[in-house]
Amino acid sequence: MLPIPLTAPQILNRDFLEVRAKILELAACLDRLERADGSVTDDPRMKQIHQGLTALDAVGAKRAEQVQLLFSLPYDEAWRKKWEL
């Protein structure tokens, strides 16, 4: 793990507005989904989104890694052949 040259308060001061904006954007998207006609509650992507939100609230976890893994396909050793590369 790389050392973090800033203190936690410095990071919060630097990143707070950006984090706030991203949370607001996410909340607005979820509100739009809820207000729109039709339902996506059974869509597996909604399950991923809710699992991602849960991962964000975890304490002491590697949140970025957990979210990345949640939205990634499992590693396939034959990926080059599969994608014809």
mmCIF file of C-alpha atoms in Angstrom:
data_model
loop_
_atom_site.group_PDB
_atom_site.id
_atom_site.type_symbol
_atom_site.label_atom_id
_atom_site.label_comp_id
_atom_site.label_asym_id
_atom_site.label_seq_id
_atom_site.Cartn_x
_atom_site.Cartn_y
_atom_site.Cartn_z
ATOM 1 C CA MET A 1 0.000 0.000 0.000
ATOM 2 C CA LEU A 2 1.300 3.423 -0.932
ATOM 3 C CA PRO A 3 1.817 5.961 1.846
ATOM 4 C CA ILE A 4 -0.717 8.780 1.894
ATOM 5 C CA PRO A 5 1.115 12.114 2.174
ATOM 6 C CA LEU A 6 -1.952 14.014 3.403
ATOM 7 C CA THR A 7 -3.705 13.726 6.752
ATOM 8 C CA ALA A 8 -7.323 12.583 6.936
ATOM 9 C CA PRO A 9 -8.561 16.140 7.639
ATOM 10 C CA GLN A 10 -6.576 17.419 4.647
ATOM 11 C CA ILE A 11 -8.078 14.745 2.398
ATOM 12 C CA LEU A 12 -11.578 15.558 3.667
ATOM 13 C CA ASN A 13 -11.024 19.260 3.030
ATOM 14 C CA ARG A 14 -9.766 18.515 -0.472
ATOM 15 C CA ASP A 15 -12.380 15.920 -1.497
ATOM 16 C CA PHE A 16 -15.557 16.808 0.417
ATOM 17 C CA LEU A 17 -17.301 18.822 -2.309
ATOM 18 C CA GLU A 18 -16.509 16.226 -4.980
ATOM 19 C CA VAL A 19 -17.800 13.372 -2.801
ATOM 20 C CA ARG A 20 -20.919 15.372 -1.911
ATOM 21 C CA ALA A 21 -21.615 16.004 -5.613
ATOM 22 C CA LYS A 22 -21.219 12.317 -6.475
ATOM 23 C CA ILE A 23 -23.576 11.250 -3.681
ATOM 24 C CA LEU A 24 -26.129 13.831 -4.818
ATOM 25 C CA GLU A 25 -25.858 12.591 -8.412
ATOM 26 C CA LEU A 26 -26.372 9.011 -7.274
ATOM 27 C CA ALA A 27 -29.383 9.953 -5.147
ATOM 28 C CA ALA A 28 -30.927 11.828 -8.075
ATOM 29 C CA CYS A 29 -30.459 8.814 -10.366
ATOM 30 C CA LEU A 30 -32.068 6.470 -7.839
ATOM 31 C CA ASP A 31 -34.966 8.931 -7.445
ATOM 32 C CA ARG A 32 -35.445 9.038 -11.231
ATOM 33 C CA LEU A 33 -35.516 5.247 -11.380
ATOM 34 C CA GLU A 34 -38.115 5.136 -8.618
ATOM 35 C CA ARG A 35 -40.347 7.772 -10.228
ATOM 36 C CA ALA A 36 -40.168 6.389 -13.774
ATOM 37 C CA ASP A 37 -42.723 4.087 -15.292
ATOM 38 C CA GLY A 38 -41.859 0.424 -15.170
ATOM 39 C CA SER A 39 -39.807 -1.478 -12.666
ATOM 40 C CA VAL A 40 -36.148 -2.410 -12.470
ATOM 41 C CA THR A 41 -36.250 -4.031 -9.054
ATOM 42 C CA ASP A 42 -35.582 -7.450 -10.577
ATOM 43 C CA ASP A 43 -32.762 -6.191 -12.800
ATOM 44 C CA PRO A 44 -29.472 -7.736 -11.612
ATOM 45 C CA ARG A 45 -27.736 -4.370 -12.082
ATOM 46 C CA MET A 46 -29.927 -2.915 -9.332
ATOM 47 C CA LYS A 47 -28.690 -5.662 -7.027
ATOM 48 C CA GLN A 48 -25.121 -4.700 -7.940
ATOM 49 C CA ILE A 49 -25.865 -1.045 -7.212
ATOM 50 C CA HIS A 50 -27.309 -1.867 -3.795
ATOM 51 C CA GLN A 51 -24.356 -4.147 -3.025
ATOM 52 C CA GLY A 52 -22.035 -1.321 -4.059
ATOM 53 C CA LEU A 53 -23.790 1.076 -1.687
ATOM 54 C CA THR A 54 -23.429 -1.448 1.116
ATOM 55 C CA ALA A 55 -19.715 -1.824 0.324
ATOM 56 C CA LEU A 56 -19.289 1.951 0.557
ATOM 57 C CA ASP A 57 -20.678 1.940 4.090
ATOM 58 C CA ALA A 58 -18.333 -0.812 5.302
ATOM 59 C CA VAL A 59 -15.770 0.224 7.883
ATOM 60 C CA GLY A 60 -12.148 -0.835 7.540
ATOM 61 C CA ALA A 61 -12.779 -2.562 4.245
ATOM 62 C CA LYS A 62 -11.050 -2.090 0.929
ATOM 63 C CA ARG A 63 -14.053 -0.282 -0.523
ATOM 64 C CA ALA A 64 -12.618 0.524 -3.953
ATOM 65 C CA GLU A 65 -11.451 -3.069 -4.435
ATOM 66 C CA GLN A 66 -14.790 -4.481 -3.307
ATOM 67 C CA VAL A 67 -16.760 -2.198 -5.641
ATOM 68 C CA GLN A 68 -14.415 -2.926 -8.557
ATOM 69 C CA LEU A 69 -14.804 -6.672 -8.044
ATOM 70 C CA LEU A 70 -18.567 -6.310 -7.741
ATOM 71 C CA PHE A 71 -18.823 -4.738 -11.194
ATOM 72 C CA SER A 72 -16.188 -6.930 -12.868
ATOM 73 C CA LEU A 73 -16.350 -10.264 -14.585
ATOM 74 C CA PRO A 74 -14.405 -13.079 -12.952
ATOM 75 C CA TYR A 75 -10.957 -13.565 -14.461
ATOM 76 C CA ASP A 76 -10.992 -15.934 -17.411
ATOM 77 C CA GLU A 77 -7.604 -17.335 -18.460
ATOM 78 C CA ALA A 78 -8.938 -17.779 -21.995
ATOM 79 C CA TRP A 79 -9.993 -14.131 -22.365
ATOM 80 C CA ARG A 80 -7.610 -13.491 -25.300
ATOM 81 C CA LYS A 81 -9.103 -16.356 -27.281
ATOM 82 C CA LYS A 82 -12.627 -15.405 -26.297
ATOM 83 C CA TRP A 83 -12.140 -11.814 -27.500
ATOM 84 C CA GLU A 84 -10.012 -12.936 -30.493
ATOM 85 C CA LEU A 85 -6.918 -10.998 -29.399
#
